[in-house]
Amino acid sequence: MATPITAGAVAGEYMETLVIVEWRVGIGDAVAEGDVLLTIETAKAAVDIEAPSAGVVSAIFAEVDSEVPAAAVLCLIGNDIADVDYDGGEAPVTGSSSSSTPATAVMAAERAAEAPRAAVSSARIVASPAARRAASAAGIDLRVVRASSPSGRIKLRDIAGASQSAPAFAGSAPVSAGLPVDENGPLKVHRSGATGGAPVFLIHGFASDSLSWYPLDRQLAKSHPVYRVDLPNHGASPKRQVSGFADLVREVRDAFDALDLDGAHVIGHSLGGALALALADTRPRKVASLTLLAPGGLGPKVNGDFISGIARASRPESLAAWLKVMVRDQTLVDLPFVKAAFAARASAALRAAQSHMGETLFADGTQSFDLVAALHRLDCPTRIIWGRKDRVLDWRDALQAPGHVGLHLLPDVGHVPHLEAPDLSLGIISALIKSI
Amino acid sequence: MTVMRYAEALNAALREEMQRDPSVFLFGEDIGRYGGVFKVSKGLRDEFGDARVRDTPISEQALTAMAVTAAMSGTRPVLEIMYADFLPLSLDALINQASVFTYLWEGQVDIPFVLRTQGGGGVGTGAQHAKSLDAMVCHIPGIKVVAPATPADAKGLLKSAIRDRQPVVFLEHKLLYNTRGEVPDGDEVLVPIGKAKTVVEGKHVSIFASSKMVIEAENAAKLLAKDGIEAEVIDLRTLRPLDLDAIRGSIAKTNHAVVVNEGWTFCGYASELSATIMEHCFDDLDAPVARVAMPDMAIPYSEPLEMAVLPNAVKIAAAAKKALA
Amino acid sequence: MINAPSTDELKDIHHKMVVTRELEEVLGTYAKEGKTRGPIHRCDGQEAVGVAACAALRADDYVCTTHRGHHVYVGKGLTTRGIVAEIFGRETGYCKGRGGHMLLGDVKTGMLGGNAIVGAGIPAATGMALSMQILKQDRVSMVVFGDGAAQTGICHEAMNMAGLWKLPVIFVLENNQYGLTVRQEVQSPVEDLSIRAAGYAMPGEIVDGNDAEAVYRAVAAAAERARRGDGPTLIEAKTYRVKGFSTSDMGGYQSEEEMAPWLDRDPIKLSAEKLSALVGADTVAAIEAAARAEVAQAFEVALSDPFPTFEIHAPSAAYSETK
């Protein structure tokens, strides 16, 4: 019996369809648990779908660039290549593969989607009807609500608990009040791309997650294995209190060390840029190059309103306002983009944890961690890419860099160069990597 | 208010309605000279005579069929079937006659008869004299079914049933006959058919019950209160037509439902309640509806065995706690 | 003669028997053409039982019959148009198309009613008689039931109570020899079912079911007895079912030899002979022509009557509210 793979909850509750961006595997490929199978696009966000368990890709139902229902079965992971029967679905006909026409693929996917149990079991949330209704009304993502009942079913009281915890951070109440119990476990690292080639290690910024790397990751993965870490309280990583910047550096370094990479090209954005700098400072022999996109840690100034506002935003409308602060070209922040971004932050618990982390790291609206000295200590090839219209951090902080660090100060670009000027950003990074 | 036993309340209802309307008559086994094996018709033969309080042969099948057509032709019969266990003998008359002609001959005839019977276990009457077959009669379109739990409701509902234009199956419980309660004075105090009553107010879990199970549910509520759980007990009083508004209102408040019936579980009356709640209150539910009913087997005789199968307060409280867990 | 029908009554009986026969024959034609719904249970050859028995009752007396009751419907005074409209499921039918040919009822004529549960008419009439006794009315109720129904348990229960309480009910056992495909002697150890009356302390009598006058006399006497308060009577009317169980009957179990003597003694033929002697053949022919015209007219009107529209039946509802 093969395991049917769907986008599951990552497709986002607003999405009816998704687009297949890229298959990272082919029929017959052996995959390990956690391997990226494919990348899909919902609105403007890209999502990697990973193998829930080890096996062999026994069928692929949807072709690259085809649009399929959000609940469609995308491929099968079987015990071997002939293992194409799965619960609730018809066995695909022979030859139903990546070479099938998009129309057939969509039809096959739709047929499979009708099967009620076709979804990956881990995506099934057990919640009472009343809890579902209450969560929907409060904009709470059931995926992050913990069930208190021994039955494992999320009940009304669990939603009440989740919705009560959010306002506690929004107001002036002590930030630790009502915080959920710390979650254990290592940071989530998403792996994609080629098996050979020099590894790339990506660190996202505050109130973002590894999905934000989509424009870069899609291209870099063609010739490199790409590792994208989710910071604590972000994306799929555990939610736990971070006592300060040093604590955060230790967490990222642990995740980096666990991968045992040699000659990694490390790229960080914003807070991730500061972390990348700190990582390179303490693991000089493991880091082959460093790219810092609008990095933090080079000066005290930070847009404190942005930090607290984006972390708290509990409605798509308020999130949109802060997203617009990040970019120069406001048309980038359109409705689908906002909805996709909000879907990733729909969890009140996640927002609460990030608010708390933001207040810890940027207390008094200040970057209290200073990495200018570390930047001067670096001896690996380093580039800083920064938009001159950045309204979150001050691009002039880049001017403190020593002479061997290349500066790319882009006009008419805001805080997110890799989103606002993706081709230029990629070109700079590719040239840097090739130069090693 | 007068404190009465349940059987006395029924007796008063019969007397008052027979005095009020000469077309009301009683018939059934042992109801005349003896006054009924549960003494519900005690003294009525002396007051109204053999013709209107009539002892019958043991002929439940024909008696029920005769009640149907007697009702069609000008009288208001009240038939006593001694045990609910004998209801299967009445079913052809209820299903193929009363139900059918309520619809087919609508506008031509009314069918105002009452079939009184009693069921339930707890006193060692054995497998053929202890059943609760509520679901069997509630399955039939056009038949109303009531199951009062208190003397006041017993009297008020029986008077309503006798005056109703449709057939009414009136379900009593052998263990209720000697229960006492206050009954409002007056010949015109009726309890409407189709209206449930909240007997205990609570906010955590709704317990729906009828007949003797209401007492068990009230006791369950007391047990739950010791754990800080406030159970709401709804006495359905009428099983068909069911008071959907009362069910909706209570579940909207508590989000949890325990449905109780002394009959068998599978395809039982509790199952119907459960399905009704699922259809009409789904989004209010915070846990699956819990059924508390008789296990699907014949009722044993020996006391520990019979007590093991009967639904009771402890089982109801356990079901409520499970729903709330 | 006591309890004998008048000449006018005989003319009316003859008219109604011909109406019944014509109704059955036209229905048979429609059934063959596939234009009827469900089976039709024809009573050809048994017309004298239903028509003459009803003729001996008053308009306010009640009668119950079987799934094969067209002769009772016509006999008790229902209009042919209303019967045909019901059979064809029309709004103008006696039950607005809800009942069909077996479950027709009309309280105004005291016909309550057809019943397709074999034996159900017996306690039905007994229950009505109980009502009449309690209300101290001088009405009677009558049930026309078959030899098949006589074998049910409920027949025993009902007759026992009728005899016990001296209820004003007349049991007309229309012995047409067959319960579906099985002959009466295969269903009963006694040939004359009327002997069972003794067990219920009521008179039991056998009459020629194909002789309308004989049926009338017996029922009239029983009605008189019932109205006096002397209780029920069992009348076994011997007759024969000539058209099989229903229009869906495949046949093959009733032989021509068995049927021939009954066809010779066709009740309408016998009635016409007697009536011709009293009023002349021309009058009889005119009665028959009028009867056929009435039936033809009834079909014409009823078949262009509207169908009913469906509505949920509120009194049958499971919930006390209607939201």
XYZ file of N, CA and C in Angstrom, chain B residues 62-224:
489
model
N -56.455 -7.701 18.379
C -57.771 -7.199 17.977
C -58.150 -5.961 18.797
N -57.794 -5.940 20.070
C -58.156 -4.794 20.904
C -57.575 -3.497 20.332
N -56.328 -3.563 19.893
C -55.715 -2.357 19.352
C -56.390 -1.972 18.036
N -56.656 -2.966 17.197
C -57.339 -2.691 15.926
C -58.721 -2.103 16.179
N -59.402 -2.601 17.194
C -60.730 -2.093 17.522
C -60.665 -0.673 18.070
N -59.595 -0.385 18.802
C -59.436 0.976 19.309
C -59.334 1.959 18.147
N -58.645 1.546 17.097
C -58.464 2.418 15.935
C -59.816 2.767 15.316
N -60.647 1.745 15.067
C -61.899 2.024 14.345
C -62.978 2.547 15.283
N -62.911 2.184 16.552
C -63.845 2.801 17.502
C -63.581 4.307 17.531
N -62.301 4.662 17.502
C -61.940 6.089 17.500
C -62.429 6.782 16.230
N -62.398 6.049 15.128
C -62.866 6.639 13.865
C -64.376 6.856 13.871
N -65.067 6.122 14.713
C -66.527 6.130 14.611
C -67.196 6.726 15.848
N -66.542 7.685 16.486
C -67.279 8.496 17.452
C -66.904 8.387 18.911
N -66.037 7.459 19.289
C -65.654 7.368 20.695
C -64.172 7.730 20.854
N -63.790 7.866 22.123
C -62.384 8.121 22.440
C -61.892 7.004 23.360
N -61.463 5.903 22.761
C -61.061 4.755 23.579
C -59.715 4.973 24.264
N -59.610 4.475 25.469
C -58.321 4.408 26.165
C -58.073 2.934 26.429
N -57.124 2.384 25.702
C -56.833 0.955 25.781
C -55.607 0.752 26.661
N -55.734 -0.166 27.619
C -54.549 -0.497 28.420
C -53.969 -1.818 27.947
N -52.703 -1.752 27.521
C -51.943 -2.971 27.224
C -51.046 -3.176 28.441
N -51.220 -4.322 29.092
C -50.678 -4.479 30.443
C -49.162 -4.284 30.515
N -48.431 -4.805 29.526
C -46.973 -4.664 29.485
C -46.538 -4.166 28.111
N -45.589 -3.265 28.089
C -45.043 -2.776 26.811
C -44.472 -3.926 25.994
N -44.078 -4.986 26.687
C -43.555 -6.164 25.984
C -44.589 -6.756 25.021
N -45.860 -6.432 25.229
C -46.902 -6.984 24.345
C -47.185 -6.060 23.168
N -46.477 -4.941 23.109
C -46.700 -3.998 22.005
C -46.515 -4.605 20.618
N -45.620 -5.572 20.472
C -45.519 -6.170 19.128
C -46.869 -6.680 18.616
N -47.727 -7.134 19.527
C -49.054 -7.604 19.100
C -49.912 -6.440 18.595
N -49.633 -5.266 19.044
C -50.411 -4.085 18.654
C -49.882 -3.428 17.385
N -48.717 -3.860 16.960
C -48.039 -3.099 15.913
C -48.792 -3.051 14.593
N -49.452 -4.151 14.194
C -50.161 -4.104 12.912
C -51.223 -3.019 12.933
N -51.936 -2.945 14.037
C -52.988 -1.926 14.135
C -52.389 -0.524 14.121
N -51.220 -0.366 14.749
C -50.606 0.963 14.778
C -49.987 1.328 13.433
N -49.271 0.359 12.868
C -48.519 0.666 11.646
C -49.402 0.603 10.402
N -50.180 -0.496 10.278
C -50.935 -0.687 9.039
C -52.336 -0.096 9.072
N -52.804 0.282 10.247
C -54.138 0.867 10.308
C -54.043 2.341 10.753
N -53.725 2.567 12.006
C -53.777 3.936 12.536
C -52.884 4.896 11.750
N -51.646 4.501 11.533
C -50.710 5.376 10.831
C -51.162 5.636 9.397
N -51.542 4.553 8.729
C -51.945 4.640 7.316
C -53.148 5.564 7.147
N -54.178 5.341 7.964
C -55.425 6.068 7.712
C -55.394 7.496 8.263
N -54.456 7.766 9.172
C -54.239 9.162 9.582
C -53.922 10.012 8.355
N -53.189 9.441 7.456
C -52.825 10.173 6.234
C -53.835 9.947 5.097
N -54.174 8.672 4.840
C -55.020 8.377 3.679
C -56.421 8.975 3.803
N -56.951 8.942 5.002
C -58.324 9.415 5.188
C -58.345 10.753 5.934
N -57.256 11.503 5.804
C -57.177 12.796 6.466
C -58.349 13.682 6.027
N -58.948 14.346 6.974
C -60.084 15.200 6.654
C -61.409 14.460 6.728
N -61.356 13.134 6.636
C -62.588 12.339 6.748
C -62.802 11.829 8.161
N -61.724 11.389 8.774
C -61.848 10.818 10.120
C -60.713 11.306 11.016
N -60.999 11.460 12.298
C -59.953 11.598 13.313
C -59.777 10.223 13.961
N -58.628 9.991 14.563
C -58.401 8.690 15.221
C -57.944 8.954 16.658
N -58.869 9.427 17.504
C -58.468 9.874 18.848
C -58.477 8.749 19.887
N -57.471 7.869 19.824
C -57.419 6.868 20.895
C -56.079 6.933 21.606
N -56.090 6.414 22.829
C -54.870 6.371 23.633
C -54.561 4.917 23.948
N -53.323 4.525 23.669
C -52.886 3.190 24.082
C -51.946 3.390 25.261
N -52.427 3.041 26.468
C -51.589 3.134 27.657
C -50.876 1.818 27.866
N -49.609 1.891 28.167
C -48.914 0.667 28.538
C -47.768 1.043 29.467
N -47.155 0.052 30.072
C -46.022 0.344 30.954
C -44.887 -0.618 30.656
N -43.664 -0.108 30.769
C -42.492 -0.944 30.501
C -41.448 -0.742 31.580
N -40.241 -1.180 31.246
C -39.116 -0.937 32.130
C -38.799 -2.091 33.056
N -37.547 -2.121 33.483
C -37.076 -3.215 34.329
C -36.730 -2.743 35.726
N -36.212 -3.671 36.502
C -35.744 -3.327 37.829
C -36.374 -4.126 38.945
N -37.404 -4.904 38.621
C -38.080 -5.636 39.704
C -38.193 -7.128 39.428
N -37.332 -7.633 38.530
C -37.271 -9.077 38.347
C -38.441 -9.684 37.604
N -39.034 -8.913 36.685
C -40.162 -9.464 35.930
C -39.695 -10.294 34.741
N -38.384 -10.270 34.469
C -37.858 -11.155 33.434
C -37.954 -10.570 32.039
N -37.408 -11.341 31.112
C -37.147 -10.839 29.760
C -38.394 -10.470 28.972
N -39.558 -11.036 29.340
C -40.763 -10.745 28.558
C -41.681 -9.728 29.231
N -41.254 -9.180 30.358
C -42.107 -8.222 31.063
C -41.317 -7.047 31.633
N -40.228 -6.673 30.960
C -39.385 -5.606 31.520
C -38.822 -4.679 30.447
N -39.256 -4.878 29.234
C -38.616 -4.133 28.140
C -39.167 -2.710 28.019
N -38.361 -1.893 27.362
C -38.798 -0.558 26.962
C -38.721 -0.527 25.438
N -39.871 -0.523 24.804
C -39.898 -0.603 23.343
C -40.283 0.742 22.729
N -39.812 1.808 23.360
C -40.138 3.160 22.901
C -39.849 3.343 21.410
N -38.677 2.856 20.997
C -38.246 3.101 19.615
C -39.224 2.490 18.620
N -39.775 1.330 18.981
C -40.667 0.628 18.066
C -41.912 1.453 17.766
N -42.492 2.065 18.766
C -43.694 2.865 18.516
C -43.343 4.258 17.994
N -42.170 4.745 18.390
C -41.778 6.079 17.904
C -41.422 6.056 16.423
N -41.237 4.884 15.877
C -40.884 4.751 14.461
C -42.068 5.060 13.540
N -43.274 5.109 14.111
C -44.474 5.088 13.272
C -44.993 6.502 13.012
N -45.050 6.930 11.754
C -45.584 8.261 11.445
C -47.044 8.392 11.860
N -47.413 9.534 12.370
C -48.821 9.775 12.702
C -49.219 9.327 14.086
N -48.340 8.600 14.767
C -48.615 8.174 16.139
C -47.815 9.101 17.061
N -48.468 9.653 18.050
C -47.752 10.433 19.047
C -47.348 9.507 20.198
N -46.217 9.787 20.798
C -45.739 8.936 21.892
C -45.291 9.829 23.039
N -45.877 9.622 24.208
C -45.473 10.400 25.375
C -44.976 9.449 26.460
N -44.089 9.946 27.307
C -43.502 9.120 28.365
C -43.213 9.996 29.576
N -44.244 10.324 30.351
C -44.048 11.253 31.465
C -43.248 10.627 32.607
N -42.556 11.499 33.342
C -41.717 11.035 34.452
C -42.313 11.376 35.808
N -43.217 12.348 35.867
C -43.723 12.799 37.164
C -45.239 12.657 37.230
N -45.800 12.619 38.430
C -47.268 12.551 38.556
C -47.961 13.728 37.860
N -47.396 14.916 37.972
C -48.037 16.077 37.352
C -48.080 15.933 35.838
N -46.956 15.522 35.263
C -46.925 15.335 33.816
C -47.773 14.144 33.397
N -47.813 13.110 34.233
C -48.629 11.943 33.918
C -50.087 12.359 33.770
N -50.550 13.165 34.705
C -51.951 13.591 34.646
C -52.183 14.549 33.478
N -51.341 15.550 33.386
C -51.548 16.573 32.361
C -51.398 16.040 30.953
N -50.465 15.121 30.771
C -50.261 14.567 29.436
C -51.355 13.564 29.078
N -51.844 12.809 30.076
C -52.901 11.838 29.756
C -54.178 12.569 29.344
N -54.440 13.675 30.012
C -55.619 14.462 29.631
C -55.446 15.016 28.209
N -54.257 15.510 27.904
C -54.004 15.991 26.537
C -54.124 14.860 25.525
N -53.618 13.699 25.895
C -53.642 12.560 24.977
C -55.080 12.138 24.669
N -55.911 12.112 25.707
C -57.306 11.698 25.498
C -58.031 12.705 24.603
N -57.669 13.964 24.720
C -58.353 14.991 23.926
C -57.743 15.159 22.534
N -56.600 14.505 22.279
C -55.919 14.690 20.992
C -56.710 14.037 19.860
N -56.572 14.546 18.671
C -57.271 13.988 17.508
C -56.539 12.800 16.916
N -55.303 12.584 17.337
C -54.498 11.517 16.754
C -54.245 10.419 17.776
N -53.850 9.244 17.290
C -53.486 8.167 18.220
C -52.296 8.574 19.084
N -52.367 8.251 20.360
C -51.266 8.537 21.266
C -50.901 7.250 22.007
N -49.636 6.876 21.939
C -49.151 5.782 22.772
C -48.584 6.412 24.036
N -49.103 5.978 25.183
C -48.780 6.591 26.471
C -47.934 5.606 27.256
N -46.640 5.910 27.369
C -45.707 4.955 27.981
C -45.485 5.275 29.456
N -45.848 4.316 30.308
C -45.627 4.468 31.748
C -44.485 3.534 32.164
N -44.095 3.620 33.418
C -42.994 2.776 33.904
C -43.422 2.150 35.224
N -43.227 0.875 35.345
C -43.736 0.164 36.532
C -43.135 0.700 37.824
N -41.924 1.242 37.754
C -41.299 1.765 38.969
C -41.693 3.221 39.258
N -42.472 3.807 38.369
C -42.910 5.178 38.624
C -44.258 5.242 39.343
N -45.058 4.160 39.246
C -46.436 4.224 39.747
C -46.538 4.668 41.199
N -45.536 4.289 42.004
C -45.601 4.646 43.422
C -44.805 5.891 43.776
N -44.226 6.535 42.751
C -43.515 7.780 43.055
C -44.529 8.881 43.331
N -44.164 9.795 44.195
C -45.075 10.871 44.589
C -44.608 12.211 44.037
N -45.544 13.076 43.863
C -45.180 14.421 43.426
C -46.388 15.330 43.511
N -46.104 16.606 43.467
C -47.187 17.589 43.516
C -47.876 17.663 42.169
N -49.196 17.661 42.225
C -49.976 17.742 40.996
C -50.884 18.964 41.118
N -50.866 19.821 40.092
C -51.724 21.002 40.169
C -53.194 20.601 40.258
N -53.949 21.339 41.036
C -55.377 21.059 41.164
C -56.120 21.626 39.965
N -57.264 21.016 39.680
C -58.115 21.550 38.616
C -58.230 20.603 37.450
N -59.447 20.602 36.865
C -59.745 19.684 35.768
C -59.157 20.120 34.435
N -58.737 21.354 34.357
C -58.302 21.861 33.049
C -56.811 22.169 33.009
N -56.034 21.507 33.876
C -54.589 21.696 33.829
C -54.006 20.618 32.912
N -53.697 20.995 31.706
C -53.166 20.054 30.723
C -51.688 20.337 30.474
N -50.945 19.297 30.133
C -49.546 19.464 29.720
C -49.514 19.233 28.214
N -49.003 20.175 27.458
C -49.044 20.016 26.003
C -48.155 18.885 25.504
N -48.637 18.187 24.510
C -47.822 17.165 23.855
C -46.818 17.871 22.955
N -45.575 17.375 22.955
C -44.561 17.974 22.075
C -43.705 19.021 22.746
N -43.796 19.103 24.074
C -42.980 20.099 24.782
C -42.141 19.417 25.856
N -40.836 19.611 25.776
C -39.932 19.072 26.795
C -39.846 20.047 27.960
N -39.188 19.602 29.029
C -39.091 20.451 30.216
C -37.673 20.332 30.780
N -37.081 21.457 31.117
C -35.765 21.433 31.756
C -35.974 21.210 33.243
N -35.520 20.088 33.755
C -35.766 19.788 35.165
C -34.570 20.118 36.044
N -33.374 20.142 35.449
C -32.194 20.630 36.172
C -31.461 21.544 35.201
N -31.132 22.733 35.633
C -30.390 23.635 34.756
C -28.900 23.465 34.975
N -28.144 23.502 33.893
C -26.692 23.368 33.994
C -26.053 23.923 32.747
N -24.727 24.040 32.780
C -24.081 24.658 31.626
C -23.016 23.795 30.982
N -22.735 22.629 31.564
C -21.614 21.857 31.031
C -22.021 20.725 30.108
N -23.094 20.060 30.419
C -23.493 18.908 29.596
C -25.018 18.754 29.686
N -25.640 18.427 28.545
C -27.092 18.217 28.514
C -27.389 16.730 28.558
N -28.264 16.336 29.462
C -28.690 14.941 29.529
C -30.154 14.898 29.126
N -30.461 14.132 28.071
C -31.828 14.027 27.586
C -32.396 12.670 27.986
N -33.544 12.691 28.648
C -34.108 11.443 29.137
C -35.624 11.556 29.171
N -36.255 10.429 29.428
C -37.706 10.415 29.561
C -38.074 9.331 30.577
N -39.312 9.390 31.059
C -39.837 8.373 31.971
C -38.893 8.190 33.163
N -38.694 6.957 33.573
C -37.896 6.749 34.784
C -36.446 7.198 34.623
N -35.981 7.235 33.409
C -34.594 7.651 33.170
C -34.370 9.121 33.550
N -35.434 9.881 33.658
C -35.285 11.268 34.121
C -34.795 11.272 35.569
N -35.340 10.368 36.361
C -34.902 10.273 37.759
C -33.431 9.877 37.822
N -33.065 8.918 36.960
C -31.654 8.502 36.920
C -30.769 9.677 36.475
N -31.268 10.427 35.523
C -30.491 11.573 35.021
C -30.335 12.647 36.094
N -31.410 12.860 36.864
C -31.321 13.841 37.953
C -30.296 13.387 38.993
N -30.294 12.082 39.291
C -29.307 11.566 40.233
C -27.893 11.666 39.659
N -27.790 11.440 38.361
C -26.482 11.593 37.710
C -25.997 13.030 37.849
N -26.913 13.974 37.691
C -26.540 15.389 37.814
C -26.002 15.678 39.211
N -26.610 15.030 40.222
C -26.111 15.225 41.587
C -24.703 14.647 41.739
N -24.479 13.466 41.144
C -23.138 12.869 41.192
C -22.122 13.777 40.503
N -22.516 14.307 39.357
C -21.596 15.151 38.590
C -21.293 16.451 39.332
